Every structure is written in structure tokens, then in C-alpha cells.
Amino acid sequence: MKRWPKEVQIKEVGPRDGLQNEKNRVPTLDKIAWINMLSDSGVREIEFSSFVHPKWVPQLADAHEVGQKLKRNPNVRYSALVPNKKGLELALEAGIDGASVFMSASETHNRKNINKSIDDTYPVLREVIEGARKEGKHVTGYVSTVFDCPYEGSVSTDDVIRVCDQLMEFGVDDLSLGDTIGTAVPSQVEQLLEQVLQRYPKDRIIMHYHDTRGMAIANIMASMEYGITRFDSSIGGLGGCPYAPGAAGNVATNDILYLLHGMGIKTGIDEKKVQEAAFYIQNKLGKSLPSKSLAYEAAQQ
Amino acid sequence: MKRWPKEVQIKEVGPRDGLQNEKNRVPTLDKIAWINMLSDSGVREIEFSSFVHPKWVPQLADAHEVGQKLKRNPNVRYSALVPNKKGLELALEAGIDGASVFMSASETHNRKNINKSIDDTYPVLREVIEGARKEGKHVTGYVSTVFDCPYEGSVSTDDVIRVCDQLMEFGVDDLSLGDTIGTAVPSQVEQLLEQVLQRYPKDRIIMHYHDTRGMAIANIMASMEYGITRFDSSIGGLGGCPYAPGAAGNVATNDILYLLHGMGIKTGIDEKKVQEAAFYIQNKLGKSLPSKSLAYEAAQQ
């Protein structure tokens, strides 16, 4: 039988990647109360918001206030998405512990997402990465569409690695590789990691799966076989797919915890507290979240 | 990188295991039209109904009529669940190609399910197995709760093997091992298959997963690593969990096909036709089915 990792690190991205895809606005105080619940679950990193311009993501327009008012747990790293220098200033004021920059491995997706070519995006990210590091902040580089792009189809691993190399050179602490549209199957994960792990140490790679077609848990298993022990997830599977409204988004924290704890892999996270936080935001949004293990728990109650 | 099987065989159990957990009755003619759509998808086996007494499963009270009126595709094996001798007579009259018998590996689950102890169930199953084989029919033995029981908790592999041995001795062609309540994680699959495959050849073992907590696709991957190439699934994830109404049931045929075809593994099944059949039954039942890949397709339309 196989040897699985003893411990896995989860980064909770529900308040950012989850919420940014939810239409119904969550009031700022509710959001803070909810992030405080997450802070108390044992998770070690929470991406609590995004400092992109509010016109792009109105749901997260209160990033600054959230950052300033949330109750800090000293065991949690509070990070946020930071698009540019202006965003970094606001984020630092709001008290971030970590900044995440983002870039797509696909030229067309990057242009549609941030109105710039990949090459024109580099200097902007470099400024953020260097600025954040100067302030002693942790920096994560998100690379999106590492398998498939909604516009270009299949994305070559060479394109992924080119972006990774550049972000590493700028000084990111780690890379989060995203299956942004949730198309990947485990054989694609194997192909990517086979090449990526020849260049970077395992502990600097985070895998970021979307469960749009129900493949995320299998992809996480495939990643763990390659020694990956860091994953992003969203509580309850909160969020969705901008390319198919109604479809599922980020893999659910609840489902990952069910998997890992069931396999005897430690996360330090209290499943019950994560469930409570998932029910809380589910009620605020007035809709059921896509996590099947959460739906099971809800049906039991 | 790993070697995955070239080909996998799917048995469609939606019309039986799926429908039996759906409250809204589907009219017989609609059911037949739907099974005919499935027959045309390229799938090689369909469990079209159950010959248990209608008072237990009113949804499938029309098993006899369905069996007689469905349009036969010579490439499809039409099988049905058969609980006892009386059921077998009806099933043979209805023109089954295969009979499935069922037994639980857990004493309490077996008693709750069929009002008999495991030992008292053997002679009943033996009669069905021998009777069906005498008529030249294929016989599958379902063993349920092979990982966990809703009443007893963890089920030992020894208990599973005891039931398997007995059914094999009675002459079943193959065994379908069921994660009836959808609790298993891949490490449990590895533990079970490690022992099971020391006793029986791989091609006589079918894995039957429920996706109640979203683990089914990962469990299928774990099974394929052990060389298993036969799986039961239900179109769209139709069906539910009798122990948690509202939770998901059988793994969705659509999700398995997305996985397998994405990995270049052949099934002979036309995904588009399966989607159409899933949308058809979804409309008849007036509810969305749990498959995420189906929900994605629906959102795209």
C-alpha cells in the first residue's frame, strides 16, 4: 500500500476566491464574524479578501475594513490578493501578513482577466512582490489556467513553467498552480507535476483545484502521490465558475478534510468548526453550497 | 507516470439503484423511453429494475412490464435485482439477461435491509444463483457495506470476504462490492483490495461507489491502481442516500466518463447521449441531479 503524507496544509480561500464569485453581497460585519469563525478552526492561512479595484469585484470592496477589523489569531497568516502597487499600499494599511499576486499561464486568459499581456503584467507583479517582501510579508504567486484555458484550450506545461520561473525570480515564496476552470483529470496532474517538480521543491508548490466537474478530490490524491502537501480550498465549495454560472467552483474545504482525516492525514483543522462556518455563510447567502460532504451533514441535521 | 487501464467497463445502475431512491414516481412508458436512450449510449450493461416486492420499492413495481417492453439492443446485457425464487420467476418471464443478488457484509444492515440474518439469507440467494445459472443467465453478487455500516460502523474485511467466498461458491460470475453509504476514502479502498485481490481475479471484481461525501471519483482512481476495470454508476448521480435524505447517492456515470475519457481510457460510451438521457430523467423528476459535470453542462446551455 502507498505511503501518504502525514500532514497537509490547507489555505482557506473562501473569503476571497469563493466570495468573489457570489452575487449576493455579504454585509461587512457578517463577513468579519465569519472570517473570525474560520480563524478559530485551526487553519493556518486565510486569504481574507482582494485589493483589486472594487469596480471589478464589488463583493470585496470592503477589503480594507475587513482587514482592519478582523480578530487576529496569531497562528493564522492573513493574506490577500494584491494586483498592483496601489493595491499593495491599501493591503499593507489593512494589515496583511501575506500578499498573493496572480498571472495566467494562458495569454488570452491573462488579457481577459487583467487587460494586459503576460509580458506587460510582469513589471506590475514585480513591484508588488518586491514591495511586499521589503515589508517582510509572505508572497504567493498564483498561476492560473495551468491545465486548460477557457479561450485557448489546452495550456502547455512550458508556458506554465515560463510564468513560474519569472515569479520565482521576482522572489515569491511559493507558487499556487490553479486549475481555474476545473477541467483537469489526474493524468494531467501527473504530467504537470512530473515537470514542475524537476524545477522547484515540493514544499514551494501549492495546488489550487476547482471542482467544476467533480474531479478535484481525485486530483488532490494524484498531487499527494507526487509529494504535494499544500492545497487551497474554499469552505463549503463556496464560489462558482465565471464561465458557467451555476456550476461548482473551488474544491470544498469540508470535502478535503473528510478525505484527509479519513486517511489519517493531519491538518490541525477542526471539521466541526469548518462545518459551522459553512452553514453560517450558506445561511447568509441563502443558498446551498456545492460540497457533498456538507450536504450530507445538512441532511443529517 | 503511472499506467492506467486502456479500457473500463461501466454498468449503468440508474434505473434500479438510482430510481429506487427517488420519491417521485416515473411513469412506466417514460422509464422505458429513458432506458432505451441508455441502451443506445454504448453502455454494455444496464440494471433496468428490481424484482423485490413492490411494497418495498413502489418506484420499481413495474419491473415486469419494463423488462418486457424495453427495446432490446443486442450489445447490452439487461439485468435486474432478484431477491428470491419468486422474483427470479418474474424476472425470467420479463426476459432478463442477468440477475443480481444482494447481501450485506454487515449483520445489522442485512437484517434491516431484508429482515434476515446473513446465514438465513444464503439459502435464498443460492436458489436464485443456481436457478439463474441453469437458465444460462449471468449472475452478479452485490456485497453491500463493504467499508462501513450505518448501524455497526467499520466493517472488517474478513466479514466482507466471508460473504464473497460464499457467493462465489454458489456460482456468481462476479462480485460487486458496494460502499453503500459513501463513507470510504482511498486508503480504505487500498486496504480492502489488497486482501480481496489475493483471493479473486481482478476481472471478477466490480466496485460500486456512492458519492455521498464526494469521494467516489478518488476511490475509482484508487481502484484502478489495483487493476480494477469494472464500475457501477448511475446516470447523473440519480438516486440518494436512504440514511440521509437530500444527500448524494451513486457515483454519476457522467462524472466517471469525464474522468476516464479525459485520461484517454475507453468505455465505448457516448458522453453526449448519456447527458441527454440525464437531462431527460432530470426533467421527468423535476429536480437537478447531483453530478457536477452534468451541472456544468446544464449551466453552459
Tab-separated table of C-alpha atoms in Angstrom, chain B:
chain	number	residue	atom	x	y	z
B	1	MET	CA	3.994	8.250	-14.595
B	2	LYS	CA	1.513	5.544	-13.881
B	3	ARG	CA	-0.015	3.159	-16.334
B	4	TRP	CA	-3.759	3.332	-16.318
B	5	PRO	CA	-6.060	0.729	-17.841
B	6	LYS	CA	-6.798	1.106	-21.550
B	7	GLU	CA	-10.422	0.261	-21.140
B	8	VAL	CA	-13.036	0.299	-18.405
B	9	GLN	CA	-16.462	-1.283	-18.280
B	10	ILE	CA	-19.349	0.653	-16.819
B	11	LYS	CA	-22.618	-0.880	-15.664
B	12	GLU	CA	-25.457	1.596	-15.626
B	13	VAL	CA	-27.490	1.109	-12.447
B	14	GLY	CA	-29.531	4.326	-12.603
B	15	PRO	CA	-32.847	2.674	-13.494
B	16	ARG	CA	-32.522	0.438	-10.426
B	17	ASP	CA	-30.213	1.759	-7.677
B	18	GLY	CA	-30.793	5.342	-8.764
B	19	LEU	CA	-34.556	5.318	-9.208
B	20	GLN	CA	-35.304	3.204	-6.151
B	21	ASN	CA	-34.169	6.138	-4.020
B	22	GLU	CA	-36.306	8.697	-5.849
B	23	LYS	CA	-39.682	9.501	-4.375
B	24	ASN	CA	-41.373	10.941	-7.441
B	25	ARG	CA	-42.758	8.075	-9.493
B	26	VAL	CA	-41.636	7.960	-13.104
B	27	PRO	CA	-44.403	6.672	-15.411
B	28	THR	CA	-43.589	3.295	-16.956
B	29	LEU	CA	-43.549	4.499	-20.547
B	30	ASP	CA	-41.183	7.348	-19.700
B	31	LYS	CA	-38.958	4.905	-17.885
B	32	ILE	CA	-38.863	2.647	-20.916
B	33	ALA	CA	-38.115	5.564	-23.255
B	34	TRP	CA	-35.305	6.561	-20.937
B	35	ILE	CA	-33.814	3.059	-20.691
B	36	ASN	CA	-33.960	2.922	-24.485
B	37	MET	CA	-31.893	6.117	-24.587
B	38	LEU	CA	-29.364	4.496	-22.246
B	39	SER	CA	-29.363	1.334	-24.390
B	40	ASP	CA	-28.314	3.489	-27.310
B	41	SER	CA	-25.366	5.144	-25.468
B	42	GLY	CA	-22.843	2.372	-25.979
B	43	VAL	CA	-23.072	1.035	-22.420
B	44	ARG	CA	-22.816	-2.769	-22.270
B	45	GLU	CA	-24.895	-3.498	-19.185
B	46	ILE	CA	-27.964	-1.867	-17.693
B	47	GLU	CA	-29.608	-2.894	-14.455
B	48	PHE	CA	-33.092	-1.928	-15.537
B	49	SER	CA	-35.144	-2.722	-12.421
B	50	SER	CA	-35.650	-4.816	-9.310
B	51	PHE	CA	-37.955	-7.748	-8.671
B	52	VAL	CA	-38.225	-7.208	-4.951
B	53	HIS	CA	-41.805	-6.996	-3.697
B	54	PRO	CA	-43.434	-3.719	-4.864
B	55	LYS	CA	-44.378	-2.833	-1.299
B	56	TRP	CA	-40.652	-2.314	-0.566
B	57	VAL	CA	-39.851	-0.346	-3.689
B	58	PRO	CA	-43.032	1.096	-5.233
B	59	GLN	CA	-40.980	3.050	-7.792
B	60	LEU	CA	-39.938	-0.257	-9.387
B	61	ALA	CA	-43.295	-2.036	-9.177
B	62	ASP	CA	-43.401	-2.053	-12.991
B	63	ALA	CA	-40.219	-4.160	-13.362
B	64	HIS	CA	-42.025	-6.877	-15.269
B	65	GLU	CA	-43.611	-4.518	-17.778
B	66	VAL	CA	-40.381	-2.562	-18.232
B	67	GLY	CA	-38.447	-5.761	-18.901
B	68	GLN	CA	-40.967	-6.947	-21.459
B	69	LYS	CA	-41.392	-3.667	-23.312
B	70	LEU	CA	-37.923	-2.161	-23.428
B	71	LYS	CA	-36.314	-2.167	-26.844
B	72	ARG	CA	-33.503	-4.718	-26.771
B	73	ASN	CA	-30.081	-3.746	-28.007
B	74	PRO	CA	-28.204	-6.997	-28.663
B	75	ASN	CA	-24.979	-5.415	-27.368
B	76	VAL	CA	-26.481	-4.711	-23.955
B	77	ARG	CA	-26.932	-7.099	-21.068
B	78	TYR	CA	-30.205	-6.267	-19.295
B	79	SER	CA	-30.017	-7.314	-15.691
B	80	ALA	CA	-32.207	-6.852	-12.644
B	81	LEU	CA	-32.057	-7.240	-8.919
B	82	VAL	CA	-33.582	-10.553	-7.848
B	83	PRO	CA	-34.243	-11.190	-4.153
B	84	ASN	CA	-35.674	-14.725	-4.186
B	85	LYS	CA	-37.151	-17.598	-6.190
B	86	LYS	CA	-40.454	-15.849	-6.815
B	87	GLY	CA	-38.570	-12.792	-8.032
B	88	LEU	CA	-36.483	-14.953	-10.312
B	89	GLU	CA	-39.565	-16.459	-11.958
B	90	LEU	CA	-40.928	-12.998	-12.695
B	91	ALA	CA	-37.532	-11.741	-13.850
B	92	LEU	CA	-37.105	-14.660	-16.240
B	93	GLU	CA	-40.573	-14.059	-17.641
B	94	ALA	CA	-39.611	-10.403	-18.107
B	95	GLY	CA	-36.629	-11.527	-20.157
B	96	ILE	CA	-33.601	-10.663	-18.036
B	97	ASP	CA	-30.109	-11.450	-19.347
B	98	GLY	CA	-28.593	-11.241	-15.902
B	99	ALA	CA	-29.654	-11.498	-12.273
B	100	SER	CA	-28.108	-9.669	-9.347
B	101	VAL	CA	-28.421	-10.987	-5.830
B	102	PHE	CA	-27.550	-8.889	-2.799
B	103	MET	CA	-26.192	-9.416	0.670
B	104	SER	CA	-24.691	-7.135	3.225
B	105	ALA	CA	-21.311	-7.752	4.812
B	106	SER	CA	-22.760	-6.283	7.998
B	107	GLU	CA	-25.170	-8.410	10.004
B	108	THR	CA	-27.270	-5.479	11.229
B	109	HIS	CA	-27.510	-3.868	7.799
B	110	ASN	CA	-28.573	-7.163	6.280
B	111	ARG	CA	-31.285	-7.630	8.902
B	112	LYS	CA	-32.584	-4.091	8.467
B	113	ASN	CA	-32.454	-4.391	4.700
B	114	ILE	CA	-34.040	-7.795	4.173
B	115	ASN	CA	-35.314	-8.904	7.567
B	116	LYS	CA	-33.000	-11.887	7.739
B	117	SER	CA	-29.655	-12.774	9.229
B	118	ILE	CA	-26.771	-13.314	6.811
B	119	ASP	CA	-26.872	-17.061	7.456
B	120	ASP	CA	-30.597	-17.255	6.779
B	121	THR	CA	-30.142	-15.287	3.548
B	122	TYR	CA	-27.636	-17.704	1.998
B	123	PRO	CA	-30.119	-20.464	1.048
B	124	VAL	CA	-32.407	-17.881	-0.571
B	125	LEU	CA	-29.574	-16.461	-2.657
B	126	ARG	CA	-28.287	-19.908	-3.529
B	127	GLU	CA	-31.648	-20.807	-5.030
B	128	VAL	CA	-31.607	-17.653	-7.156
B	129	ILE	CA	-27.987	-18.072	-8.255
B	130	GLU	CA	-28.395	-21.710	-9.198
B	131	GLY	CA	-31.787	-21.095	-10.816
B	132	ALA	CA	-30.489	-18.210	-12.904
B	133	ARG	CA	-27.390	-20.085	-13.988
B	134	LYS	CA	-29.493	-23.075	-15.025
B	135	GLU	CA	-31.269	-20.717	-17.412
B	136	GLY	CA	-27.896	-19.538	-18.734
B	137	LYS	CA	-28.126	-16.122	-17.116
B	138	HIS	CA	-25.218	-14.071	-15.892
B	139	VAL	CA	-25.236	-13.649	-12.103
B	140	THR	CA	-23.677	-10.824	-10.115
B	141	GLY	CA	-23.417	-10.872	-6.339
B	142	TYR	CA	-23.728	-7.469	-4.708
B	143	VAL	CA	-22.000	-7.255	-1.370
B	144	SER	CA	-23.026	-4.072	0.394
B	145	THR	CA	-21.487	-2.073	3.268
B	146	VAL	CA	-18.010	-3.396	2.443
B	147	PHE	CA	-16.367	-0.454	4.238
B	148	ASP	CA	-18.795	0.935	6.778
B	149	CYS	CA	-22.268	0.102	8.011
B	150	PRO	CA	-24.756	2.779	9.070
B	151	TYR	CA	-25.506	0.728	12.205
B	152	GLU	CA	-22.271	-1.052	13.085
B	153	GLY	CA	-19.649	1.418	11.867
B	154	SER	CA	-16.455	-0.025	10.406
B	155	VAL	CA	-16.882	-3.424	8.698
B	156	SER	CA	-13.967	-5.835	8.765
B	157	THR	CA	-12.509	-7.130	5.524
B	158	ASP	CA	-12.814	-10.640	6.946
B	159	ASP	CA	-16.575	-10.221	7.100
B	160	VAL	CA	-16.595	-8.994	3.501
B	161	ILE	CA	-14.519	-11.927	2.334
B	162	ARG	CA	-16.697	-14.434	4.152
B	163	VAL	CA	-19.725	-13.258	2.165
B	164	CYS	CA	-17.743	-13.079	-1.088
B	165	ASP	CA	-16.455	-16.633	-0.662
B	166	GLN	CA	-19.937	-17.976	-0.097
B	167	LEU	CA	-21.411	-16.191	-3.114
B	168	MET	CA	-18.529	-17.346	-5.315
B	169	GLU	CA	-19.079	-20.901	-4.105
B	170	PHE	CA	-22.750	-20.643	-5.057
B	171	GLY	CA	-21.614	-19.742	-8.551
B	172	VAL	CA	-21.884	-15.997	-9.129
B	173	ASP	CA	-19.961	-14.795	-12.178
B	174	ASP	CA	-18.726	-11.686	-10.467
B	175	LEU	CA	-18.921	-9.657	-7.275
B	176	SER	CA	-19.894	-6.007	-6.970
B	177	LEU	CA	-18.503	-4.538	-3.748
B	178	GLY	CA	-20.527	-1.614	-2.517
B	179	ASP	CA	-19.656	1.466	-0.495
B	180	THR	CA	-23.348	1.628	0.257
B	181	ILE	CA	-23.293	4.745	2.418
B	182	GLY	CA	-20.474	6.509	0.594
B	183	THR	CA	-18.095	6.886	3.518
B	184	ALA	CA	-14.924	5.339	2.101
B	185	VAL	CA	-11.711	7.179	1.330
B	186	PRO	CA	-8.941	5.820	-0.944
B	187	SER	CA	-6.858	4.335	1.878
B	188	GLN	CA	-9.830	2.110	2.772
B	189	VAL	CA	-10.124	1.056	-0.849
B	190	GLU	CA	-6.450	0.082	-0.865
B	191	GLN	CA	-6.835	-1.937	2.316
B	192	LEU	CA	-9.838	-3.839	1.006
B	193	LEU	CA	-8.483	-4.536	-2.463
B	194	GLU	CA	-5.120	-5.586	-1.071
B	195	GLN	CA	-6.897	-8.547	0.556
B	196	VAL	CA	-9.716	-9.163	-1.907
B	197	LEU	CA	-7.391	-9.434	-4.908
B	198	GLN	CA	-5.345	-12.087	-3.166
B	199	ARG	CA	-8.428	-14.325	-3.473
B	200	TYR	CA	-10.208	-13.392	-6.671
B	201	PRO	CA	-9.105	-12.347	-10.130
B	202	LYS	CA	-9.396	-8.638	-10.886
B	203	ASP	CA	-11.860	-9.092	-13.701
B	204	ARG	CA	-14.404	-10.691	-11.403
B	205	ILE	CA	-14.495	-7.681	-9.082
B	206	ILE	CA	-16.715	-4.675	-9.743
B	207	MET	CA	-16.518	-1.633	-7.480
B	208	HIS	CA	-19.770	0.106	-6.620
B	209	TYR	CA	-19.268	3.568	-5.114
B	210	HIS	CA	-21.673	6.076	-3.691
B	211	ASP	CA	-20.654	9.721	-3.839
B	212	THR	CA	-22.399	10.752	-0.637
B	213	ARG	CA	-19.368	12.678	0.598
B	214	GLY	CA	-17.785	13.420	-2.767
B	215	MET	CA	-15.103	10.713	-2.547
B	216	ALA	CA	-16.265	8.353	-5.323
B	217	ILE	CA	-14.057	9.543	-8.179
B	218	ALA	CA	-10.970	9.398	-5.953
B	219	ASN	CA	-11.994	5.885	-4.875
B	220	ILE	CA	-12.345	4.847	-8.508
B	221	MET	CA	-8.820	6.114	-9.157
B	222	ALA	CA	-7.568	4.112	-6.175
B	223	SER	CA	-9.349	1.024	-7.535
B	224	MET	CA	-7.850	1.425	-10.999
B	225	GLU	CA	-4.413	1.494	-9.439
B	226	TYR	CA	-5.198	-2.004	-8.195
B	227	GLY	CA	-6.174	-3.044	-11.709
B	228	ILE	CA	-9.945	-2.852	-11.240
B	229	THR	CA	-11.640	-2.001	-14.539
B	230	ARG	CA	-15.325	-2.511	-13.783
B	231	PHE	CA	-17.537	0.025	-12.049
B	232	ASP	CA	-21.229	0.559	-11.382
B	233	SER	CA	-22.609	4.058	-11.799
B	234	SER	CA	-25.875	5.898	-12.054
B	235	ILE	CA	-26.685	8.409	-14.727
B	236	GLY	CA	-26.407	11.976	-13.437
B	237	GLY	CA	-25.818	10.599	-9.943
B	238	LEU	CA	-29.524	9.804	-9.823
B	239	GLY	CA	-30.631	8.346	-6.508
B	240	GLY	CA	-29.844	9.296	-2.988
B	241	CYS	CA	-28.922	8.042	0.401
B	242	PRO	CA	-31.679	6.350	2.401
B	243	TYR	CA	-29.812	7.253	5.592
B	244	ALA	CA	-29.630	10.979	4.808
B	245	PRO	CA	-32.414	12.178	2.519
B	246	GLY	CA	-31.073	15.002	0.379
B	247	ALA	CA	-27.516	13.688	0.224
B	248	ALA	CA	-25.988	12.270	-2.963
B	249	GLY	CA	-26.154	8.586	-3.931
B	250	ASN	CA	-24.423	6.516	-6.599
B	251	VAL	CA	-21.437	7.998	-8.354
B	252	ALA	CA	-22.582	9.702	-11.549
B	253	THR	CA	-21.963	7.973	-14.874
B	254	ASN	CA	-21.306	11.436	-16.325
B	255	ASP	CA	-18.516	12.118	-13.830
B	256	ILE	CA	-16.863	8.735	-14.397
B	257	LEU	CA	-16.995	9.257	-18.145
B	258	TYR	CA	-15.472	12.728	-17.774
B	259	LEU	CA	-12.656	11.199	-15.745
B	260	LEU	CA	-11.995	8.184	-17.934
B	261	HIS	CA	-12.275	9.828	-21.311
B	262	GLY	CA	-10.149	12.726	-20.071
B	263	MET	CA	-7.483	10.196	-19.135
B	264	GLY	CA	-7.717	8.502	-22.516
B	265	ILE	CA	-9.387	5.394	-21.099
B	266	LYS	CA	-12.012	3.876	-23.378
B	267	THR	CA	-15.527	2.965	-22.293
B	268	GLY	CA	-17.345	2.723	-25.619
B	269	ILE	CA	-19.956	5.098	-24.228
B	270	ASP	CA	-21.064	8.297	-25.936
B	271	GLU	CA	-20.929	11.096	-23.360
B	272	LYS	CA	-23.399	13.281	-25.228
B	273	LYS	CA	-26.012	10.531	-25.258
B	274	VAL	CA	-25.540	9.982	-21.553
B	275	GLN	CA	-26.010	13.701	-20.985
B	276	GLU	CA	-29.212	13.696	-22.987
B	277	ALA	CA	-30.552	10.754	-21.015
B	278	ALA	CA	-29.576	12.524	-17.778
B	279	PHE	CA	-31.388	15.709	-18.794
B	280	TYR	CA	-34.407	13.604	-19.772
B	281	ILE	CA	-34.776	11.954	-16.361
B	282	GLN	CA	-33.901	15.198	-14.576
B	283	ASN	CA	-36.871	16.839	-16.298
B	284	LYS	CA	-39.180	13.925	-15.503
B	285	LEU	CA	-38.225	14.080	-11.826
B	286	GLY	CA	-38.338	17.877	-11.748
B	287	LYS	CA	-35.049	18.206	-9.893
B	288	SER	CA	-31.359	18.689	-10.534
B	289	LEU	CA	-29.207	15.600	-10.252
B	290	PRO	CA	-26.038	15.706	-8.123
B	291	SER	CA	-23.419	15.200	-10.877
B	292	LYS	CA	-21.128	18.230	-11.026
B	293	SER	CA	-20.086	17.627	-14.614
B	294	LEU	CA	-23.771	17.443	-15.540
B	295	ALA	CA	-24.475	20.672	-13.635
B	296	TYR	CA	-21.631	22.255	-15.574
B	297	GLU	CA	-23.140	21.136	-18.867
B	298	ALA	CA	-26.565	22.403	-17.791
B	299	ALA	CA	-25.056	25.781	-16.873
B	300	GLN	CA	-23.413	26.003	-20.289
B	301	GLN	CA	-26.701	25.512	-22.153
